[in-house]
Amino acid sequence: MTTDRSLTVIAGILGDCTFNYICFVAESLSTILPNFHYRSISKSSARWDCWLKETCDLHGWTHTKSPLIWREIGLSRSHVTYIGGSSQFWELLHNYYDISLYLSKEELDALQTDLLFACNIKKQRSKPLQIQKKYRQIMIIGAGRSMCPDLVPQLLMTKELWMTHGIVINLYDEPGCFFKLRKIFRDAGTIGAGINTVHIVENIPDGLKDCDILIYLDSLTREEYEGTDNWLQRNYKIIANLCTHINEHAPSHMKVIFCSMNLPCFYANIMMELVTKLSSTNIVVASAHYGLELIYTFVNSLGLNLQNFGCPPVWGFLGINHFVDVHHMIQKYDVYCPNKRALNSNENMILPLGTQHSELRWFFYKTHDKNPYKNYLKRKALLRYQMGTSEDFPKCRAICDLLKLWYSNKKSIRDEIISLGIESDGSFGIPKGLVFSQPVYLKEYEDGSRVWVPFRDFPMPNMPISIFQSLIDTGIYVKKKIIELKNSSDATK
């Protein structure tokens, strides 16, 4: 900080739209101009006149209405320069920064409503909790993503997550996504009869405090003509920063679920390297949605009932490669077994001629000569054309089904086999320590802890072993890049 540092102070009545507009502009400027700093002082209309008189008497100013703006220069802020009101502030912006702004009355009214809404949220968040924590706290990073408006209601209605005071969901995204989060906040108010609540947090540390579940949806997309190394490095820095916050602010029991559009296994492997506070078994990557997206069109194209199928296993280093093994998808099939009476049956026979029972079978008998991706890719392209985004329901379903199992009260939970990206223990030829999507089940230990472990008896994917090995080799290569980035980062500290 230099001795000539300038701080612009903006004071006014909270209900004054001009004051709020100037604060909004100042906040925006402070994020893009490195040398622009400001502080706002808001007073109620009842206290404004008294405060204004005291301030003007102190500095020898003459000012009559909101807002009041001045500058404080230097480390001690002892050199105070009067600027004036709104007109003088706009002149200052024009003279110093060549910025001219104008909003219509309708736009000012809309902005005023949003800013007051944000102020109320900040006040609610600043109130201390009066009761001991009896709720499940979830944080969603990347809450501005298209799937979040569907995900939040589903989480709030997941009974397995409920505690005596329900669920608290903290939403976070980068500045600029506030208006998306506001809609989620408002819609969530109608769910849970007031027990469940949704908050918007301004920074990651606030959301990580006492957090039970962290759901990471954010991602940095690859820019045009951007090299792979640079893309991985940008993403590494984001997750490395998150890991620092987790080590400092998160509780040790917190669970982390990655379900981002890009590089979720890459993110999880980074976290395995950098996070020291969490157990590696608490960090997973949702992957069932890859299978859910595929089987919808595939099973329907065969004229079969979707509810009789389990989700196909998903293998791969998600975000870079994956394989949905529809051949080893499980189908519930009704089988009719005739008895001896059926050999001599006639039209007047009223006794049963056999029995019917259900059995589970691999779906290979139907898929060995079919291309499951043909109709799926057409449907996916059509959705992107019509909606401008991919389908979000399978992702929400994958996350919620995962949490239902993880927090289920059932005593026997080992029968459920799902696809999940976890740290490998060496099963299926996947190197130990590599986060890779594979069939897993939930193992419960004597102390009550639950850990996702590979289901070793599951068949290998129906693909040439050389291709499967290439999926693994890609993950190994990226894991080495993570180590290189980590070493490079440590060397520059």
Coordinates of C-alpha atoms in Angstrom, one line a residue:
M1 CA 0.0 0.0 0.0
T2 CA 1.4 3.4 -1.0
T3 CA 1.1 6.6 1.1
D4 CA -1.0 8.3 -1.6
R5 CA -3.6 5.6 -1.6
S6 CA -7.0 7.1 -2.3
L7 CA -10.3 5.8 -0.7
T8 CA -13.6 7.1 -2.0
V9 CA -16.3 7.2 0.7
I10 CA -19.9 7.1 -0.3
A11 CA -22.5 7.8 2.4
G12 CA -26.3 7.9 2.0
I13 CA -29.7 6.7 2.9
L14 CA -30.2 3.0 2.2
G15 CA -33.6 3.6 0.5
D16 CA -32.1 6.2 -1.8
C17 CA -31.9 4.7 -5.3
T18 CA -29.2 7.2 -6.4
F19 CA -27.0 6.2 -3.4
N20 CA -27.4 2.5 -4.2
Y21 CA -26.7 3.0 -7.9
I22 CA -23.5 4.9 -7.1
C23 CA -22.4 2.1 -4.7
F24 CA -23.2 -0.5 -7.4
V25 CA -21.0 1.4 -9.8
A26 CA -18.2 1.8 -7.3
E27 CA -18.3 -1.9 -6.5
S28 CA -18.0 -2.7 -10.2
L29 CA -15.1 -0.3 -10.6
S30 CA -13.2 -1.7 -7.6
T31 CA -13.2 -5.2 -9.3
I32 CA -11.7 -3.9 -12.6
L33 CA -9.6 -0.9 -11.6
P34 CA -6.7 -1.9 -9.3
N35 CA -6.3 1.6 -7.8
F36 CA -10.0 2.3 -7.2
H37 CA -11.0 1.7 -3.6
Y38 CA -14.2 2.7 -1.9
R39 CA -16.2 2.4 1.3
S40 CA -19.9 2.8 1.7
I41 CA -21.8 4.2 4.8
S42 CA -25.5 3.6 4.8
K43 CA -27.9 5.2 7.3
S44 CA -31.6 5.0 7.9
S45 CA -33.7 8.0 6.9
A46 CA -34.4 8.7 10.6
R47 CA -30.7 8.9 11.4
W48 CA -29.5 10.5 8.2
D49 CA -30.0 14.2 9.0
C50 CA -28.4 14.0 12.4
W51 CA -25.4 12.1 11.0
L52 CA -25.0 14.4 8.0
K53 CA -25.0 17.5 10.2
E54 CA -22.3 16.0 12.5
T55 CA -20.1 15.0 9.6
C56 CA -20.4 18.4 7.8
D57 CA -19.7 20.3 11.1
L58 CA -16.6 18.1 11.6
H59 CA -15.1 18.9 8.2
G60 CA -16.7 22.3 7.6
W61 CA -18.8 21.2 4.6
T62 CA -22.2 22.3 3.4
H63 CA -24.3 19.4 2.1
T64 CA -28.0 18.9 2.3
K65 CA -29.0 15.5 0.8
S66 CA -28.1 11.9 0.1
P67 CA -25.6 10.9 -1.1
L68 CA -22.5 12.5 0.4
I69 CA -19.2 11.6 -1.2
W70 CA -15.6 12.5 -0.2
R71 CA -12.1 11.1 -0.6
E72 CA -9.6 10.1 2.0
I73 CA -5.9 10.1 1.0
G74 CA -2.9 8.5 2.7
L75 CA -2.4 5.7 5.1
S76 CA -3.9 7.6 8.0
R77 CA -6.7 8.9 5.9
S78 CA -6.2 12.3 7.5
H79 CA -6.3 14.2 4.3
V80 CA -10.0 14.5 3.4
T81 CA -11.3 16.0 0.2
Y82 CA -15.0 16.9 -0.3
I83 CA -16.4 15.7 -3.7
G84 CA -20.1 16.5 -3.3
G85 CA -23.2 14.6 -4.4
S86 CA -24.2 12.4 -7.3
S87 CA -23.5 15.0 -10.0
Q88 CA -20.0 15.6 -8.8
F89 CA -19.4 11.8 -8.6
W90 CA -20.4 11.3 -12.3
E91 CA -18.1 14.2 -13.3
L92 CA -15.3 12.6 -11.4
L93 CA -15.8 9.4 -13.2
H94 CA -15.9 11.2 -16.6
N95 CA -12.8 13.3 -15.9
Y96 CA -10.6 10.6 -14.3
Y97 CA -11.7 7.4 -16.0
D98 CA -13.6 8.7 -19.1
I99 CA -16.7 6.8 -18.0
S100 CA -20.2 8.0 -18.7
L101 CA -23.2 6.1 -17.3
Y102 CA -27.0 6.5 -17.7
L103 CA -29.9 4.3 -16.6
S104 CA -33.6 4.9 -17.2
K105 CA -36.0 5.2 -14.3
E106 CA -37.2 1.6 -14.9
E107 CA -33.6 0.3 -14.8
L108 CA -32.9 2.3 -11.7
D109 CA -36.0 0.8 -10.0
A110 CA -35.0 -2.7 -10.9
L111 CA -31.5 -2.2 -9.7
Q112 CA -32.8 -0.7 -6.4
T113 CA -34.9 -3.8 -5.8
D114 CA -32.0 -6.2 -6.4
L115 CA -29.6 -4.2 -4.2
L116 CA -32.1 -4.1 -1.3
F117 CA -32.6 -7.8 -1.8
A118 CA -28.8 -8.4 -1.6
C119 CA -28.6 -6.2 1.5
N120 CA -31.3 -8.2 3.3
I121 CA -29.4 -11.4 2.5
K122 CA -26.3 -10.0 4.0
K123 CA -28.1 -9.0 7.2
Q124 CA -29.7 -12.4 7.6
R125 CA -26.3 -14.0 7.1
S126 CA -24.7 -11.8 9.8
K127 CA -27.1 -12.9 12.5
P128 CA -25.6 -15.4 14.9
L129 CA -27.2 -18.7 15.3
Q130 CA -29.1 -19.0 18.6
I131 CA -29.3 -22.8 18.6
Q132 CA -26.9 -25.6 18.4
K133 CA -26.4 -26.9 14.9
K134 CA -29.1 -29.5 14.1
Y135 CA -29.2 -29.2 10.3
R136 CA -27.2 -30.6 7.4
Q137 CA -25.1 -28.0 5.7
I138 CA -24.4 -28.2 2.0
M139 CA -22.3 -25.8 -0.1
I140 CA -22.6 -25.7 -3.9
I141 CA -19.7 -24.0 -5.8
G142 CA -20.7 -23.1 -9.3
A143 CA -24.3 -22.5 -8.3
G144 CA -24.8 -20.3 -11.5
R145 CA -24.7 -23.5 -13.6
S146 CA -27.8 -24.5 -15.4
M147 CA -28.4 -27.6 -13.4
C148 CA -28.5 -25.9 -10.0
P149 CA -32.1 -24.7 -10.2
D150 CA -33.1 -28.3 -10.5
L151 CA -30.5 -29.7 -8.1
V152 CA -31.4 -27.5 -5.1
P153 CA -35.1 -28.5 -4.8
Q154 CA -34.1 -32.2 -5.2
L155 CA -31.6 -31.9 -2.4
L156 CA -34.1 -30.2 -0.1
M157 CA -36.6 -33.0 -0.7
T158 CA -34.0 -35.8 -0.1
K159 CA -35.2 -37.2 3.3
E160 CA -32.0 -39.0 3.9
L161 CA -30.3 -35.7 4.4
W162 CA -32.8 -34.2 6.8
M163 CA -31.9 -33.5 10.4
T164 CA -34.1 -32.1 13.1
H165 CA -33.9 -28.6 11.6
G166 CA -33.7 -29.6 8.0
I167 CA -31.1 -28.6 5.5
V168 CA -29.1 -25.4 4.9
I169 CA -27.7 -25.0 1.4
N170 CA -25.1 -22.3 0.7
L171 CA -24.8 -21.1 -2.9
Y172 CA -21.6 -19.6 -4.3
D173 CA -20.5 -18.5 -7.7
E174 CA -18.3 -15.8 -9.1
P175 CA -19.5 -12.2 -9.2
G176 CA -21.9 -11.7 -12.1
C177 CA -24.0 -14.7 -11.3
F178 CA -25.9 -13.1 -8.4
F179 CA -29.1 -12.7 -10.4
K180 CA -29.2 -16.5 -11.2
L181 CA -28.7 -17.3 -7.6
R182 CA -31.4 -14.9 -6.5
K183 CA -34.0 -16.9 -8.5
I184 CA -32.9 -20.2 -6.9
F185 CA -33.1 -18.4 -3.5
R186 CA -36.6 -17.3 -4.1
D187 CA -37.9 -20.6 -5.5
A188 CA -36.4 -22.5 -2.6
G189 CA -38.4 -20.5 -0.2
T190 CA -41.5 -22.5 -1.2
I191 CA -40.0 -25.8 -0.3
G192 CA -39.8 -27.5 3.1
A193 CA -42.4 -25.4 5.0
G194 CA -39.7 -23.1 6.3
I195 CA -37.5 -25.8 7.8
N196 CA -35.0 -25.9 4.9
T197 CA -33.2 -22.7 4.0
V198 CA -31.0 -21.5 1.1
H199 CA -28.4 -18.8 1.5
I200 CA -26.1 -17.0 -0.9
V201 CA -22.5 -16.6 0.4
E202 CA -20.0 -14.0 -0.8
N203 CA -16.9 -16.1 -0.5
I204 CA -15.9 -19.8 -0.2
P205 CA -14.6 -19.7 3.4
D206 CA -18.0 -18.6 4.7
G207 CA -19.6 -21.6 3.0
L208 CA -17.0 -24.1 4.1
K209 CA -17.4 -23.4 7.8
D210 CA -19.3 -26.3 9.4
C211 CA -20.0 -27.7 5.9
D212 CA -21.1 -31.3 5.7
I213 CA -21.2 -31.8 1.9
L214 CA -19.4 -29.8 -0.8
I215 CA -20.8 -30.1 -4.3
Y216 CA -18.5 -28.7 -6.9
L217 CA -20.2 -27.9 -10.3
D218 CA -17.8 -25.2 -11.6
S219 CA -15.3 -25.6 -14.4
L220 CA -13.1 -23.6 -16.7
T221 CA -13.9 -24.4 -20.3
R222 CA -11.1 -24.7 -22.8
E223 CA -10.6 -21.5 -24.8
E224 CA -10.3 -21.5 -28.6
Y225 CA -6.7 -22.5 -29.7
E226 CA -5.7 -23.0 -26.1
G227 CA -3.1 -25.7 -25.5
T228 CA -3.8 -28.6 -23.2
D229 CA -1.0 -27.7 -20.7
N230 CA -2.3 -24.2 -20.3
W231 CA -5.9 -25.4 -19.8
L232 CA -4.9 -27.9 -17.2
Q233 CA -2.7 -25.3 -15.4
R234 CA -5.6 -22.8 -15.2
N235 CA -7.9 -25.4 -13.8
Y236 CA -5.2 -26.6 -11.4
K237 CA -4.9 -23.1 -9.9
I238 CA -8.6 -22.9 -9.2
I239 CA -8.7 -26.2 -7.4
A240 CA -5.5 -25.5 -5.6
N241 CA -7.0 -22.3 -4.2
L242 CA -10.1 -24.3 -3.1
C243 CA -7.9 -26.9 -1.4
T244 CA -6.2 -24.1 0.6
H245 CA -9.6 -22.9 1.8
I246 CA -10.6 -26.4 2.7
N247 CA -7.5 -27.0 4.8
E248 CA -8.1 -23.8 6.6
H249 CA -11.9 -23.6 7.1
A250 CA -13.7 -26.9 6.4
P251 CA -14.4 -29.6 9.0
S252 CA -12.6 -32.9 8.7
H253 CA -15.8 -34.9 8.2
M254 CA -16.8 -32.9 5.1
K255 CA -17.6 -34.9 1.9
V256 CA -16.8 -33.6 -1.5
I257 CA -18.7 -34.5 -4.7
F258 CA -17.4 -33.3 -8.1
C259 CA -19.9 -33.2 -10.9
S260 CA -18.5 -30.4 -13.1
M261 CA -18.8 -30.3 -16.9
N262 CA -15.1 -30.5 -17.4
L263 CA -12.3 -32.5 -15.8
P264 CA -14.0 -33.8 -12.6
C265 CA -11.5 -36.6 -12.1
F266 CA -8.6 -34.1 -12.7
Y267 CA -10.1 -32.0 -9.9
A268 CA -10.5 -34.9 -7.6
N269 CA -6.9 -36.1 -8.1
I270 CA -5.6 -32.6 -7.4
M271 CA -7.6 -32.5 -4.1
M272 CA -6.2 -35.9 -3.2
E273 CA -2.7 -34.4 -3.5
L274 CA -3.3 -31.0 -1.8
V275 CA -6.0 -31.5 0.8
T276 CA -4.6 -32.7 4.1
K277 CA -7.7 -32.2 6.3
L278 CA -10.0 -34.7 4.6
S279 CA -9.9 -38.4 4.2
S280 CA -9.4 -39.5 0.6
T281 CA -12.5 -41.7 0.9
N282 CA -14.6 -38.5 1.3
I283 CA -13.7 -37.2 -2.1
V284 CA -15.7 -38.7 -5.0
V285 CA -16.8 -38.0 -8.6
A286 CA -20.4 -38.5 -9.6
S287 CA -20.5 -40.6 -12.8
A288 CA -23.8 -42.4 -13.0
H289 CA -25.3 -39.6 -15.1
Y290 CA -23.2 -40.7 -18.1
G291 CA -25.1 -44.0 -18.0
L292 CA -28.5 -42.4 -17.3
E293 CA -28.1 -40.1 -20.3
L294 CA -27.3 -43.0 -22.6
I295 CA -29.8 -45.6 -21.6
Y296 CA -32.9 -43.4 -21.9
T297 CA -32.9 -43.3 -25.7
F298 CA -31.3 -46.7 -26.1
V299 CA -33.8 -48.7 -24.1
N300 CA -36.7 -46.8 -25.5
S301 CA -35.5 -47.6 -29.0
L302 CA -35.7 -51.3 -28.2
G303 CA -39.3 -50.9 -27.0
L304 CA -38.5 -51.9 -23.4
N305 CA -39.5 -50.5 -20.0
L306 CA -36.8 -48.3 -18.5
Q307 CA -37.8 -49.1 -14.9
N308 CA -36.6 -52.7 -15.3
F309 CA -33.0 -51.6 -15.8
G310 CA -30.2 -50.7 -13.6
C311 CA -27.8 -47.9 -14.6
P312 CA -24.9 -49.3 -16.8
P313 CA -21.4 -49.2 -15.3
V314 CA -19.3 -46.1 -16.3
W315 CA -15.5 -46.4 -16.6
G316 CA -12.9 -43.8 -17.2
F317 CA -11.0 -40.7 -16.3
L318 CA -14.1 -38.5 -16.4
G319 CA -13.9 -35.2 -18.3
I320 CA -11.2 -36.6 -20.6
N321 CA -12.5 -40.1 -21.4
H322 CA -15.3 -42.5 -20.4
F323 CA -17.0 -45.7 -21.5
V324 CA -20.6 -46.7 -20.7
D325 CA -20.7 -50.5 -20.7
V326 CA -24.3 -51.2 -21.7
H327 CA -23.5 -54.9 -22.2
H328 CA -23.1 -55.3 -18.5
M329 CA -26.3 -53.3 -17.6
I330 CA -28.6 -55.4 -15.4
Q331 CA -32.1 -56.1 -16.6
K332 CA -34.9 -57.4 -14.4
Y333 CA -36.7 -60.0 -16.5
D334 CA -39.9 -61.9 -15.9
V335 CA -39.5 -65.6 -16.6
Y336 CA -42.4 -68.1 -17.0
C337 CA -41.7 -71.7 -16.1
P338 CA -44.4 -74.2 -17.2
N339 CA -45.1 -77.3 -15.2
K340 CA -46.0 -80.8 -16.3
R341 CA -49.7 -79.9 -16.3
A342 CA -49.0 -77.6 -19.2
L343 CA -48.2 -80.6 -21.4
N344 CA -51.7 -81.9 -21.3
S345 CA -53.6 -78.7 -20.9
N346 CA -56.9 -77.9 -22.6
E347 CA -59.2 -74.9 -22.9
N348 CA -61.2 -75.8 -19.8
M349 CA -58.1 -76.1 -17.5
I350 CA -58.4 -73.6 -14.6
L351 CA -55.4 -74.7 -12.6
P352 CA -52.1 -72.8 -13.1
L353 CA -49.9 -74.2 -15.8
G354 CA -46.7 -72.8 -14.4
T355 CA -45.1 -70.2 -12.3
Q356 CA -43.7 -66.8 -13.1
H357 CA -40.7 -65.3 -11.3
S358 CA -38.2 -62.5 -11.9
E359 CA -34.5 -62.8 -12.5
L360 CA -31.6 -60.5 -13.1
R361 CA -29.6 -60.9 -16.3
W362 CA -26.9 -59.0 -18.2
F363 CA -28.2 -57.0 -21.2
F364 CA -25.5 -58.3 -23.5
Y365 CA -28.0 -60.6 -25.3
K366 CA -29.8 -57.5 -26.7
T367 CA -26.9 -55.1 -27.2
H368 CA -24.1 -57.2 -28.8
D369 CA -25.1 -56.1 -32.3
K370 CA -26.5 -52.6 -31.5
N371 CA -25.0 -49.1 -31.4
P372 CA -26.2 -47.4 -28.2
Y373 CA -24.8 -44.0 -29.2
K374 CA -26.7 -43.6 -32.5
N375 CA -30.0 -42.2 -31.1
Y376 CA -28.3 -40.8 -28.0
L377 CA -26.1 -38.4 -30.0
K378 CA -29.0 -37.3 -32.1
R379 CA -31.1 -36.5 -29.0
K380 CA -28.2 -34.7 -27.4
A381 CA -27.5 -32.5 -30.4
L382 CA -31.3 -31.7 -30.6
L383 CA -31.3 -30.7 -27.0
R384 CA -28.3 -28.4 -27.4
Y385 CA -30.0 -26.8 -30.4
Q386 CA -33.3 -26.3 -28.7
M387 CA -32.2 -25.4 -25.2
G388 CA -28.6 -24.2 -25.7
T389 CA -27.4 -26.7 -23.0
S390 CA -27.2 -30.3 -22.2
E391 CA -29.8 -32.2 -20.1
D392 CA -29.3 -31.6 -16.4
F393 CA -31.8 -34.1 -14.8
P394 CA -29.4 -37.1 -15.0
K395 CA -26.7 -35.1 -13.2
C396 CA -29.1 -34.1 -10.5
R397 CA -30.3 -37.7 -10.2
A398 CA -26.8 -39.0 -10.0
I399 CA -25.9 -36.7 -7.1
C400 CA -29.1 -37.2 -5.1
D401 CA -29.0 -41.0 -5.5
L402 CA -25.4 -41.0 -4.4
L403 CA -26.3 -39.0 -1.2
K404 CA -29.3 -41.1 -0.5
L405 CA -27.1 -44.2 -0.3
W406 CA -24.3 -42.4 1.6
Y407 CA -26.7 -41.1 4.3
S408 CA -29.2 -44.0 4.2
N409 CA -30.5 -45.4 7.5
K410 CA -30.7 -48.9 6.1
K411 CA -28.6 -51.4 8.0
S412 CA -27.8 -53.4 4.9
I413 CA -26.5 -51.2 2.1
R414 CA -24.0 -53.5 0.4
D415 CA -26.4 -54.7 -2.3
E416 CA -26.3 -51.4 -4.2
I417 CA -23.6 -51.2 -6.8
I418 CA -23.2 -47.8 -8.5
S419 CA -20.6 -46.1 -10.8
L420 CA -18.5 -43.6 -9.0
G421 CA -15.1 -42.0 -9.4
I422 CA -13.0 -42.9 -6.3
E423 CA -9.4 -43.4 -5.4
S424 CA -8.5 -46.8 -6.8
D425 CA -7.1 -49.6 -4.5
G426 CA -5.6 -51.4 -7.5
S427 CA -8.7 -53.3 -8.6
F428 CA -9.5 -53.8 -12.3
G429 CA -5.8 -53.0 -13.1
I430 CA -6.3 -49.4 -12.2
P431 CA -3.2 -48.1 -10.4
K432 CA -3.6 -47.5 -6.7
G433 CA -4.3 -43.8 -5.8
L434 CA -5.7 -42.8 -9.2
V435 CA -9.3 -41.4 -9.1
F436 CA -11.1 -43.4 -11.8
S437 CA -14.8 -44.2 -12.4
Q438 CA -15.6 -47.8 -11.7
P439 CA -18.3 -50.0 -10.1
V440 CA -18.4 -49.5 -6.3
Y441 CA -20.4 -50.4 -3.3
L442 CA -20.7 -48.7 0.1
K443 CA -18.9 -50.6 2.9
E444 CA -19.8 -49.9 6.5
Y445 CA -17.3 -50.4 9.2
E446 CA -17.8 -51.3 12.9
D447 CA -17.4 -47.7 14.0
G448 CA -20.3 -46.7 11.7
S449 CA -18.2 -45.0 9.0
R450 CA -19.1 -45.6 5.4
V451 CA -16.6 -45.9 2.6
W452 CA -17.0 -46.4 -1.2
V453 CA -14.9 -49.3 -2.3
P454 CA -14.5 -51.0 -5.7
F455 CA -16.8 -54.0 -6.3
R456 CA -14.0 -56.4 -7.4
D457 CA -16.4 -59.2 -8.6
F458 CA -17.9 -57.0 -11.3
P459 CA -17.0 -58.1 -14.8
M460 CA -14.4 -56.1 -16.7
P461 CA -15.8 -53.7 -19.4
N462 CA -16.8 -55.3 -22.6
M463 CA -14.1 -53.7 -24.7
P464 CA -10.6 -54.7 -25.9
I465 CA -8.2 -54.7 -23.0
S466 CA -5.9 -52.4 -25.0
I467 CA -8.5 -49.7 -25.3
F468 CA -9.4 -50.0 -21.6
Q469 CA -5.7 -49.7 -20.8
S470 CA -5.5 -46.5 -22.9
L471 CA -8.2 -45.0 -20.7
I472 CA -6.1 -45.8 -17.6
D473 CA -2.9 -44.6 -19.3
T474 CA -4.6 -41.2 -19.9
G475 CA -5.4 -40.9 -16.3
I476 CA -1.8 -41.8 -15.3
Y477 CA -0.5 -39.2 -17.7
V478 CA -2.7 -36.5 -16.2
K479 CA -1.8 -37.6 -12.7
K480 CA 1.8 -37.0 -13.6
K481 CA 0.9 -33.5 -14.9
I482 CA -0.7 -32.8 -11.5
I483 CA 2.5 -33.8 -9.7
E484 CA 4.5 -31.5 -12.1
L485 CA 2.2 -28.6 -11.5
K486 CA 2.3 -29.2 -7.7
N487 CA 6.1 -29.2 -7.8
S488 CA 6.3 -26.1 -9.9
S489 CA 3.9 -24.3 -7.6
D490 CA 5.9 -25.3 -4.5
A491 CA 9.1 -24.2 -6.2
T492 CA 7.7 -20.7 -6.8
K493 CA 6.6 -20.2 -3.2

